[in-house]
PDB file of C-alpha atoms in Angstrom:
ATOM      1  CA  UNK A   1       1.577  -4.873  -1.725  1.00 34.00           C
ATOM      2  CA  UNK A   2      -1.510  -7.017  -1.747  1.00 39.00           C
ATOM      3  CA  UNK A   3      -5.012  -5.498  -0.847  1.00 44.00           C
ATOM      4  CA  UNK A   4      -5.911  -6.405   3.088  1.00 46.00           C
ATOM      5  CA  UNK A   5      -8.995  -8.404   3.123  1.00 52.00           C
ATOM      6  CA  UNK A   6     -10.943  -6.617   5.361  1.00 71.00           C
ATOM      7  CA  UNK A   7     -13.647  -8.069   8.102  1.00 73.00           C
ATOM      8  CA  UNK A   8     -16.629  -7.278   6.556  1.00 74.00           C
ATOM      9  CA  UNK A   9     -15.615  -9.335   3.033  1.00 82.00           C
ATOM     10  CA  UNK A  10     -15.288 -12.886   5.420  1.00 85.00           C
ATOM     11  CA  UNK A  11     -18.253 -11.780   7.389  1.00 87.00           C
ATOM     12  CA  UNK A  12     -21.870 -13.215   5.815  1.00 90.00           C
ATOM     13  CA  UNK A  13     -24.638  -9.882   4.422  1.00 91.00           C
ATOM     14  CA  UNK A  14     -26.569 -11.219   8.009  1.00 94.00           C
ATOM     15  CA  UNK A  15     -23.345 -10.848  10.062  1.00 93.00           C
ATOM     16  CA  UNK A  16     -22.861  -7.583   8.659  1.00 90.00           C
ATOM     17  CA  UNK A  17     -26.324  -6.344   9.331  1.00 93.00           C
ATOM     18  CA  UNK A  18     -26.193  -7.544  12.649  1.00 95.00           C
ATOM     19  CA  UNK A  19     -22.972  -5.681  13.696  1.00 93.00           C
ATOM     20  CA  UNK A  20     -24.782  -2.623  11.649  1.00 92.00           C
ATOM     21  CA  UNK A  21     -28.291  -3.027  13.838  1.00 95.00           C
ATOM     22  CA  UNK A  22     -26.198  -3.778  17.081  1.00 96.00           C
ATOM     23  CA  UNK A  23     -23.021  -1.253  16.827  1.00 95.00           C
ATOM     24  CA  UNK A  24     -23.083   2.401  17.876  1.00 97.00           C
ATOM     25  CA  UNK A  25     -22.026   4.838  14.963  1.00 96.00           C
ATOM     26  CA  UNK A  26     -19.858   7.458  16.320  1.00 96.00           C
ATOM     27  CA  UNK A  27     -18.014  10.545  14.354  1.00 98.00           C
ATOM     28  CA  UNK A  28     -14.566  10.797  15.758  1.00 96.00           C
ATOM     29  CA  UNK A  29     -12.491  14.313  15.474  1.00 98.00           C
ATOM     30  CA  UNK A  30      -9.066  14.713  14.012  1.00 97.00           C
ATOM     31  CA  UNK A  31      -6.430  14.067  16.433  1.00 96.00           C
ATOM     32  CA  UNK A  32      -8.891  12.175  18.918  1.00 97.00           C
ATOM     33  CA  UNK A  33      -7.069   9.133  21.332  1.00 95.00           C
ATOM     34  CA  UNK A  34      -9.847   6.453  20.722  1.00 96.00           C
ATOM     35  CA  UNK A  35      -7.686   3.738  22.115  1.00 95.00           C
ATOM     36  CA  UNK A  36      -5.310   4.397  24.498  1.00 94.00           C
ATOM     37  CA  UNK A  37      -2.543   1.782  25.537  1.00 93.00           C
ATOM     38  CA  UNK A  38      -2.878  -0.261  28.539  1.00 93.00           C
ATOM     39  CA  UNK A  39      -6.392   0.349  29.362  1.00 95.00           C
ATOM     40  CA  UNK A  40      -9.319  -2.403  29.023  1.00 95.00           C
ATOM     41  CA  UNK A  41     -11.755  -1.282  26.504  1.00 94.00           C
ATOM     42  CA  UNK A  42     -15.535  -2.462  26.484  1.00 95.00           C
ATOM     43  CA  UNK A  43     -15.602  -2.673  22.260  1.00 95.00           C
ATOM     44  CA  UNK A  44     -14.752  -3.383  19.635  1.00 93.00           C
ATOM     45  CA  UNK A  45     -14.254  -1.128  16.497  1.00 95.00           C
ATOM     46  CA  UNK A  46     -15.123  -0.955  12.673  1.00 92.00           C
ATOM     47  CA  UNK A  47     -13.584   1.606  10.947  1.00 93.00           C
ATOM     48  CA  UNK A  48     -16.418   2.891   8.749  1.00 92.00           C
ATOM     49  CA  UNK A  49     -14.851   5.699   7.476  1.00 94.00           C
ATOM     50  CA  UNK A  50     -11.326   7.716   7.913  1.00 96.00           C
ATOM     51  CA  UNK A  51      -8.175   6.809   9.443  1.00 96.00           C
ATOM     52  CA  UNK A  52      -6.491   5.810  12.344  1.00 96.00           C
ATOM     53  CA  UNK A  53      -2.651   5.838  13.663  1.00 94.00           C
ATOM     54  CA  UNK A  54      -1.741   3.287  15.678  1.00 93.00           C
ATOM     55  CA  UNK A  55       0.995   4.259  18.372  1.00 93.00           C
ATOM     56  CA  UNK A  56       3.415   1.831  20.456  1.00 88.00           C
ATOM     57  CA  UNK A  57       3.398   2.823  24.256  1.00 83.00           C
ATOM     58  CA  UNK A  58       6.511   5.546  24.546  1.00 79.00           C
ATOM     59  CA  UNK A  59       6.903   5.578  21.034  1.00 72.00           C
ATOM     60  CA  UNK A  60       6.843   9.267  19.197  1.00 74.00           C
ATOM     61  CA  UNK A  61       6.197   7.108  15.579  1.00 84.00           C
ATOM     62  CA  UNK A  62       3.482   5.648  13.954  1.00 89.00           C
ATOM     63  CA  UNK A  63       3.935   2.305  13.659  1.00 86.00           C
ATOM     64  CA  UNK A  64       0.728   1.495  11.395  1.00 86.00           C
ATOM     65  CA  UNK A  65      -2.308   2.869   9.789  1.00 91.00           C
ATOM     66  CA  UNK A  66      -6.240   1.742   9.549  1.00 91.00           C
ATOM     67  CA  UNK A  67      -9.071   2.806   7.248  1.00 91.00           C
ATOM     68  CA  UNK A  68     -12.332   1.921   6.062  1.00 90.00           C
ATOM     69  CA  UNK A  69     -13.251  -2.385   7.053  1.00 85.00           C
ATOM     70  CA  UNK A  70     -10.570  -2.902   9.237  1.00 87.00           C
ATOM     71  CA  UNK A  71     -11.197  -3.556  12.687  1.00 89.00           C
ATOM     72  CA  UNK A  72      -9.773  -1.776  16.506  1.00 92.00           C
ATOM     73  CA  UNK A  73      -9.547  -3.406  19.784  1.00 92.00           C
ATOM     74  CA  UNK A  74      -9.467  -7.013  18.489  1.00 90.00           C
ATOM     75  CA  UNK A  75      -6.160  -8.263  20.061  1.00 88.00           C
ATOM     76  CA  UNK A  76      -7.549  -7.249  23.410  1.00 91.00           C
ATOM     77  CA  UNK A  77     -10.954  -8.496  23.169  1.00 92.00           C
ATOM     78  CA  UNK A  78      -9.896 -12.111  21.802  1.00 90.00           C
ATOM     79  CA  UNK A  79      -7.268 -12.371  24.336  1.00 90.00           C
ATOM     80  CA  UNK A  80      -9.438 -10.673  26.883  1.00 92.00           C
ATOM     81  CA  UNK A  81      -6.734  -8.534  28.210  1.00 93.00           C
ATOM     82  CA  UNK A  82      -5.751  -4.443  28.230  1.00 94.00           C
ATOM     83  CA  UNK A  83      -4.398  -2.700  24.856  1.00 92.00           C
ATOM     84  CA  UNK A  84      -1.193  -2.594  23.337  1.00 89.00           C
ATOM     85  CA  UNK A  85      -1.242   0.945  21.530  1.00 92.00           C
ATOM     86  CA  UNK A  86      -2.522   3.590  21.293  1.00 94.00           C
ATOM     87  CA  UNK A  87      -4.656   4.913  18.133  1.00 96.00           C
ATOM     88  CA  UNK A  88      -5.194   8.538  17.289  1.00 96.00           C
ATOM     89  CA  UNK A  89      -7.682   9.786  14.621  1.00 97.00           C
ATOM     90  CA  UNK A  90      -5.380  11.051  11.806  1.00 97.00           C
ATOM     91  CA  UNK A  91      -9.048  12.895  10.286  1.00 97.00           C
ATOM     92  CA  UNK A  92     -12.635  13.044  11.002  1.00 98.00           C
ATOM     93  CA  UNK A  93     -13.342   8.965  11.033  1.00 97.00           C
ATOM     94  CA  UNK A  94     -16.450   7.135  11.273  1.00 97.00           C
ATOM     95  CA  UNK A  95     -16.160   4.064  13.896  1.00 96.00           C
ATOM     96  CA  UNK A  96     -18.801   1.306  14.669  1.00 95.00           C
ATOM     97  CA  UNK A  97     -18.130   0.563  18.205  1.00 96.00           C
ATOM     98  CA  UNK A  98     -19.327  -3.162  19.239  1.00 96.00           C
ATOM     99  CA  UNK A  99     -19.851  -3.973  22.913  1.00 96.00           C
ATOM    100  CA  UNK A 100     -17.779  -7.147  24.231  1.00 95.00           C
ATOM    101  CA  UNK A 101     -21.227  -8.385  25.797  1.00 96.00           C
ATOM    102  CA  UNK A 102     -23.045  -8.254  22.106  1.00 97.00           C
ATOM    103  CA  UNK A 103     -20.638 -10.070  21.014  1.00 95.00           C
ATOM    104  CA  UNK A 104     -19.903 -12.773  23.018  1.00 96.00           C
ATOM    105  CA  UNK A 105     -23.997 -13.341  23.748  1.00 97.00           C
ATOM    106  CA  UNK A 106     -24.102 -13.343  19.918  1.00 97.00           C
ATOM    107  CA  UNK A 107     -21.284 -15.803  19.225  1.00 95.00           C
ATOM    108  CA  UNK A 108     -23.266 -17.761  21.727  1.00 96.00           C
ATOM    109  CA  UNK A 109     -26.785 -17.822  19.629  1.00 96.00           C
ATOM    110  CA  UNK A 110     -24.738 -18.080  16.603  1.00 96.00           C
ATOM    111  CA  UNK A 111     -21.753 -20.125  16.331  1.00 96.00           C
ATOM    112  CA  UNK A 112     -20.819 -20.182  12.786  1.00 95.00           C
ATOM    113  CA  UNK A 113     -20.551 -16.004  13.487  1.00 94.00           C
ATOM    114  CA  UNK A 114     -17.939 -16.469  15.712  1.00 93.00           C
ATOM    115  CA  UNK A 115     -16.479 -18.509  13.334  1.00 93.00           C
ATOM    116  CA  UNK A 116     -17.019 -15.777  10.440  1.00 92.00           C
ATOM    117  CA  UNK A 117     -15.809 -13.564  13.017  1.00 90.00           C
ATOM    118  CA  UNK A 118     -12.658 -15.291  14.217  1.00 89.00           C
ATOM    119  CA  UNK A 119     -11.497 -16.487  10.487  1.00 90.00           C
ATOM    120  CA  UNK A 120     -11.711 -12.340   9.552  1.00 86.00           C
ATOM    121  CA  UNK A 121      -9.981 -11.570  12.885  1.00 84.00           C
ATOM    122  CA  UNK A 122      -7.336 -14.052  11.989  1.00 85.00           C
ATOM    123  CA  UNK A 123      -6.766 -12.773   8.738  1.00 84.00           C
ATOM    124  CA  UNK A 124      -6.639  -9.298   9.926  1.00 81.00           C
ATOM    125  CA  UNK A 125      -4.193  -9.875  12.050  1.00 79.00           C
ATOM    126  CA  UNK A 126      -2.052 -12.276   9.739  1.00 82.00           C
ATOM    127  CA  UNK A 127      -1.937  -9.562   6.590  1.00 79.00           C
ATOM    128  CA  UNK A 128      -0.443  -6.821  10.163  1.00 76.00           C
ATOM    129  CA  UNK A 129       1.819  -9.239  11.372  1.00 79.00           C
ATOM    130  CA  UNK A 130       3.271 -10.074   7.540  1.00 83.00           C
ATOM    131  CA  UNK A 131       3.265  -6.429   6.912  1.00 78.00           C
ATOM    132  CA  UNK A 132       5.526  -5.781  10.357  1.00 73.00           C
ATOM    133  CA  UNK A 133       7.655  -8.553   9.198  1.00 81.00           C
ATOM    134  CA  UNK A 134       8.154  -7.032   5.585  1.00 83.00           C
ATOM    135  CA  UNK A 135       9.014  -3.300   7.113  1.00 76.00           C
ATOM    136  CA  UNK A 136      11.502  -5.334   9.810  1.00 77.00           C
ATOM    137  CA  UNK A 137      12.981  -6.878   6.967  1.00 79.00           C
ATOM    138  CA  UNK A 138      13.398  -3.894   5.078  1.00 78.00           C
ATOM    139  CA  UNK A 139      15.033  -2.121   8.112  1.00 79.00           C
ATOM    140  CA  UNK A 140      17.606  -4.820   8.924  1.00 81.00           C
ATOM    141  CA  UNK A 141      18.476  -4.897   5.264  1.00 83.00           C
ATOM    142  CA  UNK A 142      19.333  -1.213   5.592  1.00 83.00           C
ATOM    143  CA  UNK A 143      21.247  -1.704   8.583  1.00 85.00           C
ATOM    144  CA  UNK A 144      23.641  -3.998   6.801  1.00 84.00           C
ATOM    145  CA  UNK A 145      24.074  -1.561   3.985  1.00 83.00           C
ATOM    146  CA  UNK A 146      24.729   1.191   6.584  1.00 83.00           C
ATOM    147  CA  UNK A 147      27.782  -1.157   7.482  1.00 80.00           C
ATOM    148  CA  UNK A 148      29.007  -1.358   4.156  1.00 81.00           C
ATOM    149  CA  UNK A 149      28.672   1.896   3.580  1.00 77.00           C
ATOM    150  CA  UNK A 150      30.701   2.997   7.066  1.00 70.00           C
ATOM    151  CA  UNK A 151      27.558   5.081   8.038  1.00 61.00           C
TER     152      UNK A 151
END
């Protein structure tokens, strides 16, 4: 599988040490529910360090997993809206947490941030949704050899 292009490679050495300057760190324990689904969250995250599962409401699976560069709560901050899943710590995990207000006053000042910002969103959520499609593929390709095979 190709490497994810993570946020912070699309984002400019300024953007970066603007999110750096502006973000809270925060050290997250093992097994921690830093996103829970169907609430409105006030940031965004950048996993710094560590790993996250990410949940589907009423699901007892994980359904995906995030590490270092990627970025949390972007679905519900670009369509301004509650979560979707929940996401668990899966180890002690470093997270840059981003307030909504930063951002949007910074996009703001700065336009050609947000449009750092959105382009690395974009592709963030592009490389999850082709991933998805690859593991749905490879599940409905199993189904039909289940058939074959009377299972």
């Amino acid at each position: 599988m190709a490497k994810l292009v993570t946020l912070l490679e699309v984002l400019s050495d300024e953007d970066i040490q603007w999110l750096l300057s502006t973000g809270v760190e925060q050290t997250i324990e093992p097994d921690t529910v830093v996103i829970r689904a169907g609430e409105y969250i006030e940031y965004i995250y950048i996993v710094m360090e560590g790993s996250l599962g990410v949940f589907l409401p009423n699901a007892n699976k994980q359904i995906n997993t995030v590490g270092p560069g990627e970025i949390l709560g972007e679905m519900s901050y670009i369509e301004d809206t509650q979560t979707s899943a929940t996401v668990i710590s899966l180890e002690t995990t470093v997270l840059l947490s981003i307030s909504r207000e930063s951002l949007d006053n910074r996009i703001v000042e700065d336009p050609d941030f947000g449009r750092r910002l959105f382009k690395g969103v974009s592709i963030a959520v592009s490389q999850r949704l082709r991933q998805a499609m690859m593991r749905v593929d490879y599940m409905l390709d199993m189904i039909e050899k289940a058939k074959i095979w009377h299972i």
